[in-house]
Coordinates of C-alpha atoms in Angstrom, one line a residue:
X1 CA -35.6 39.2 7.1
X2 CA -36.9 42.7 8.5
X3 CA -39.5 40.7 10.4
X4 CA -37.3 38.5 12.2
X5 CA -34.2 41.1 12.6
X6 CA -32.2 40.9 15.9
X7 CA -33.1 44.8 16.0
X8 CA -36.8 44.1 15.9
X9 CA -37.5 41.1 16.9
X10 CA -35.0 40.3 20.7
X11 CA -36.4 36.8 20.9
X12 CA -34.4 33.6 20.4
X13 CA -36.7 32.0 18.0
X14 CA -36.5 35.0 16.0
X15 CA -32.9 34.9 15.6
X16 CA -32.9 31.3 14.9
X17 CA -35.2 31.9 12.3
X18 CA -33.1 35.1 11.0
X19 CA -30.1 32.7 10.3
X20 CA -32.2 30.3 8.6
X21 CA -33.6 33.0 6.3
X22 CA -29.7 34.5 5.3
X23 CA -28.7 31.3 5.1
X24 CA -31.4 30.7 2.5
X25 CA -30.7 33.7 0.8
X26 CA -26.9 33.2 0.5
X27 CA -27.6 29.8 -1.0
X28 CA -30.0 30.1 -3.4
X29 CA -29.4 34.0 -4.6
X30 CA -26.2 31.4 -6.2
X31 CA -26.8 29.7 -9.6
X32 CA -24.6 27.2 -8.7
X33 CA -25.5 26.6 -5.1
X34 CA -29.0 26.8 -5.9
X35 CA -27.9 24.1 -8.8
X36 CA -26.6 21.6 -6.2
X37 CA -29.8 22.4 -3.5
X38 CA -32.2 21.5 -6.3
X39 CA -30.5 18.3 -6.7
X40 CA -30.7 17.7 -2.6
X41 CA -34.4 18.2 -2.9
X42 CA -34.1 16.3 -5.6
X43 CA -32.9 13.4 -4.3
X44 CA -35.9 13.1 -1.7
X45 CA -34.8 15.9 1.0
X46 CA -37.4 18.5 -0.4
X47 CA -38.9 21.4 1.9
X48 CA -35.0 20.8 4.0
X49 CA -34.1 23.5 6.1
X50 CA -30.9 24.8 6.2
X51 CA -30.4 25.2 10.0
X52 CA -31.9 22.0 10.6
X53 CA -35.4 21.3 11.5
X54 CA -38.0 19.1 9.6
X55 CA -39.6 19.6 6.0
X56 CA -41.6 18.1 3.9
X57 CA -42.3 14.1 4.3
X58 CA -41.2 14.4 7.7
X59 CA -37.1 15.0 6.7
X60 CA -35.0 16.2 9.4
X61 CA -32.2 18.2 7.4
X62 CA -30.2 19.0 10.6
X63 CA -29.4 15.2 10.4
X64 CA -27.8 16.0 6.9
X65 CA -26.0 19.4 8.0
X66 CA -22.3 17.7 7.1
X67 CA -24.0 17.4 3.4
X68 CA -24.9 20.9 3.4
X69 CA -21.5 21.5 4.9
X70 CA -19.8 19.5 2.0
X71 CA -21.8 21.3 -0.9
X72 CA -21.3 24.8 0.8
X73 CA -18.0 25.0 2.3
X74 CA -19.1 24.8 6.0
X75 CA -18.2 22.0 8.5
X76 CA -20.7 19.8 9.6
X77 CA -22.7 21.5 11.8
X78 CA -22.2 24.6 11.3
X79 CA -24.2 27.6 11.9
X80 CA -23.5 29.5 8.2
X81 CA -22.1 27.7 5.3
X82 CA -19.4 30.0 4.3
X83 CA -15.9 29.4 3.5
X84 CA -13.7 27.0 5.5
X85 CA -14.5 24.1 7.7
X86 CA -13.8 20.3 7.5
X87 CA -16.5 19.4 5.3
X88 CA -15.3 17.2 2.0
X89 CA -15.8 19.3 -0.7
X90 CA -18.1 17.1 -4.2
X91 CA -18.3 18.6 -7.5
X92 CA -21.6 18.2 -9.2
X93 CA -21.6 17.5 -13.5
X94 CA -24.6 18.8 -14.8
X95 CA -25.8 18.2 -18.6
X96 CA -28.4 21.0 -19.8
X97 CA -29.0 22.0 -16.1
X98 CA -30.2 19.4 -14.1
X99 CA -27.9 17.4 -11.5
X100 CA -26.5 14.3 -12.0
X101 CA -27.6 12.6 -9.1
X102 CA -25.0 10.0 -8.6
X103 CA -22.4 12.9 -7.5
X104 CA -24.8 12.9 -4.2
X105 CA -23.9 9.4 -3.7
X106 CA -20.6 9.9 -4.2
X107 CA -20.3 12.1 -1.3
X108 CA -20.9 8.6 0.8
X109 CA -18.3 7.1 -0.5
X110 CA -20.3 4.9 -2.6
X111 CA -22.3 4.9 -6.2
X112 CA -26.2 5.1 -7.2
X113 CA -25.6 2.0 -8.3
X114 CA -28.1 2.3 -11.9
X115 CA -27.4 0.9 -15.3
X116 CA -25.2 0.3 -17.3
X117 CA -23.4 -2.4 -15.0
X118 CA -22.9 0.0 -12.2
X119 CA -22.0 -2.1 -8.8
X120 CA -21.1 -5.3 -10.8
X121 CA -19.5 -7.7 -8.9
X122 CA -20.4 -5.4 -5.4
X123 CA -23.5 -5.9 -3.1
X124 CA -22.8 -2.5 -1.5
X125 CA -23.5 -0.5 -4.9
X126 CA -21.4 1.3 -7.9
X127 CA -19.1 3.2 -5.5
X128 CA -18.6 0.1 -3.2
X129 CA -14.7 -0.7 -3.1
X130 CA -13.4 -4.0 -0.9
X131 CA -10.6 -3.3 1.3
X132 CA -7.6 -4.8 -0.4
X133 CA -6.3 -8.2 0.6
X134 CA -2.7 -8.3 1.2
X135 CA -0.3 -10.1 -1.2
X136 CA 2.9 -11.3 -0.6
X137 CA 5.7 -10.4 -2.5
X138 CA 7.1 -12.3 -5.6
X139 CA 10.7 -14.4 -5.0
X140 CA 13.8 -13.1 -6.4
X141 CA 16.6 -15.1 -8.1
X142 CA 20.3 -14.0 -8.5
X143 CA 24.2 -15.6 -9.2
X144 CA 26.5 -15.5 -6.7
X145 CA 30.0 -15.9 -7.8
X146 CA 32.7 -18.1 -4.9
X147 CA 36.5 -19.1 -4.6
X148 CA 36.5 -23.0 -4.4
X149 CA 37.5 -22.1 -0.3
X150 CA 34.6 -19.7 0.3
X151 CA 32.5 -22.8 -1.0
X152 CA 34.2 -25.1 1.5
X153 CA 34.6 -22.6 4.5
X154 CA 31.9 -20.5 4.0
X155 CA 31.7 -16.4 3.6
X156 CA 30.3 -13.5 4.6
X157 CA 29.0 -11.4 0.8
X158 CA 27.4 -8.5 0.2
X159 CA 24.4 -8.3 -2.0
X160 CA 21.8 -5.4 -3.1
X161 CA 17.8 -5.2 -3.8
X162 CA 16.0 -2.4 -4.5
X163 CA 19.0 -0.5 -4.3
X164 CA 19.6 -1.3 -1.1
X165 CA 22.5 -3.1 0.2
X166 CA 23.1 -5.9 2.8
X167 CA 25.2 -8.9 3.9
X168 CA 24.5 -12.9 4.1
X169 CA 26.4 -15.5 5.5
X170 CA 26.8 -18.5 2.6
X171 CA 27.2 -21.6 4.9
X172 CA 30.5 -23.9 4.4
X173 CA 30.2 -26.8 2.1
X174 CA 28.0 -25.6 -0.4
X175 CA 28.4 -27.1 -3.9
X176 CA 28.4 -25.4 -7.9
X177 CA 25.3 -25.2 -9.4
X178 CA 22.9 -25.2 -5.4
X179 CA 20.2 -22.9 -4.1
X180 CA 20.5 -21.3 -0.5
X181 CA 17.3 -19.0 0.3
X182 CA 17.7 -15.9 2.0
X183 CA 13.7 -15.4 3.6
X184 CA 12.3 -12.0 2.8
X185 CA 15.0 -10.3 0.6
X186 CA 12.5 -11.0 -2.4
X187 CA 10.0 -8.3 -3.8
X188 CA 7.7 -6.2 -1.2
X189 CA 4.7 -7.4 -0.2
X190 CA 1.3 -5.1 -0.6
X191 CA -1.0 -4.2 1.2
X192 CA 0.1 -5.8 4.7
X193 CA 1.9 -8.9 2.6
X194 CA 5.2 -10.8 3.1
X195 CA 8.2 -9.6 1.5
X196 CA 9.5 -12.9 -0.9
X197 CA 12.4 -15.0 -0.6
X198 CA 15.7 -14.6 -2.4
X199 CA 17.3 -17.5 -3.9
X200 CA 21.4 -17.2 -4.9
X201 CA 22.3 -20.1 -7.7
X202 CA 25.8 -21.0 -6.1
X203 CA 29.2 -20.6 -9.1
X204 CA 32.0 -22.2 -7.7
X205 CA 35.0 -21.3 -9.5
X206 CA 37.4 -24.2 -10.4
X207 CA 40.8 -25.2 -8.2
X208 CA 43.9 -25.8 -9.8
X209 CA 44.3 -28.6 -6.5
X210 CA 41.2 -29.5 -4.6
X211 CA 37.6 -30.8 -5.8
X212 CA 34.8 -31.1 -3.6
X213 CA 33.0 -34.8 -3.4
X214 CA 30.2 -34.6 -0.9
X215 CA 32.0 -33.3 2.2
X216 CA 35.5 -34.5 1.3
X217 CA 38.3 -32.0 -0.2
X218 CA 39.9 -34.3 -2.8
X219 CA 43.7 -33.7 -4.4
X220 CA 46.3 -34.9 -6.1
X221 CA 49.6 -35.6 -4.0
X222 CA 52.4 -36.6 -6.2
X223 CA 55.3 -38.6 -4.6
X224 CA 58.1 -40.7 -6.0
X225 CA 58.6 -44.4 -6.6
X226 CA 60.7 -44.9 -4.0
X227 CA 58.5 -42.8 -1.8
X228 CA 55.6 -45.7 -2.8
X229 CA 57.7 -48.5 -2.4
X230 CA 59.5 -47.5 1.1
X231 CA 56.9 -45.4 2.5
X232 CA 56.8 -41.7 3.6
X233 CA 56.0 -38.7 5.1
X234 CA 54.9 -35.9 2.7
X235 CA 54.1 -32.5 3.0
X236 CA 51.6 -30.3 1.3
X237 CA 49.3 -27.4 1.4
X238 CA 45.9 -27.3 2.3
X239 CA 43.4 -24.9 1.4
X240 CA 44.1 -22.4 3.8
X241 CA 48.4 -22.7 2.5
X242 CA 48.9 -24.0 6.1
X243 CA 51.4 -27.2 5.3
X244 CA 49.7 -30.7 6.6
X245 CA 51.7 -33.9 6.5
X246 CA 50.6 -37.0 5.0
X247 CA 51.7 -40.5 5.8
X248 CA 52.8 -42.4 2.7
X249 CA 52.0 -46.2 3.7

């Protein structure tokens, strides 16, 4: 360090070399950060520099700065690993002092792959996860209760899912006891997926008057013998209470 000091020594490979020495220094005067280098070197990055530059076997370490950046809070490329910076940070488990090996992998997002099973099912190693495939979303059922005339005329009802609420028109004509679906009011869909289908089971309450056959509104009209034997105009209610008048034959 007294050798290459920017006080002694005014050239610019001497301060390049200067930084590279208090880097070194501030590293590996650490426990810990000496810990983690030993595992770099380790892992087949031996003689790195810490500025950069080539070591032993012909490494370039400047090409792994963002590792260095990781383990010792700088941001890749920087000039001094100190505090700060956007490098992601790893945490290295150790067991009687020397490095487990596969937390250097995991700071590529990926495993060492090893024994024990590790990468099963994955050609891309332990730590290898495939980008989730979407799903679409599971179909809902639910009971919706109607007047014999909102089965006939149709209606407008309100309904909730997931706590949220919202209206469907139920089309005229429907019958006790069908399914209408109602397309993406089911379960949420993951990952990119289709929210389901709701399906409402029609209840059709019963009418004093009127029953539904197919399309036709069926009821009784009661008139009198002499209503059946001469003939008549009657008068009744239909299922709006509007009066309609029916010819006797």
């Amino acid at each position: 360090a007294r050798k290459y000091h920017p006080d002694l020594n005014k050239t610019k490979e001497a301060e390049e070399k200067f930084k590279d020495i208090s880097e070194a220094y501030d590293v590996l005067s650490n426990k810990d950060n000496r810990q983690k280098y030993d595992a770099i070197r380790q892992f087949g990055m031996g003689g790195a520099r810490f500025a950069g530059g080539s070591g032993a076997g012909g490494f370039d370490a400047g090409a792994f700065s963002d590792i260095f950046g990781s383990m010792f809070g700088g941001g890749a490329g920087a000039g001094a690993y100190g505090a700060g910076g956007n490098g992601s940070r790893i945490r290295f488990q150790s067991g009687g002092g020397n490095p487990n090996i596969n937390d250097i992998f995991s700071m590529f997002g990926g495993g060492a792959g090893g024994p024990a099973g590790a990468g099963a099912g994955s050609p891309y190693g332990g730590g290898y996860e495939q980008a989730a495939q979407p799903e679409d979303g599971e179909d809902r059922n639910s009971k919706i209760n109607l007047t014999f005339r909102q089965s006939v005329k149709g209606a407008t009802v309100s309904l909730s899912a997931d706590g949220k609420k919202f209206k469907t028109h139920v089309p005229a004509g429907v019958h006790d006891g069908q399914k209408i679906r109602i397309p993406g009011k089911g379960k949420p869909g993951r990952n990119g997926g289709k929210n389901g289908d709701l399906y409402l089971q029609i209840s059709v309450a019963e009418d004093p008057k009127f029953s539904l056959r197919k399309r036709d509104i069926i009821m009784d009209l009661p008139i009198t013998v002499g209503q059946a034997v001469a003939g008549a105009k009657v008068t009744a209610k239909d299922v709006d209470g509007n009066e309609v008048t029916f010819k006797v034959p």
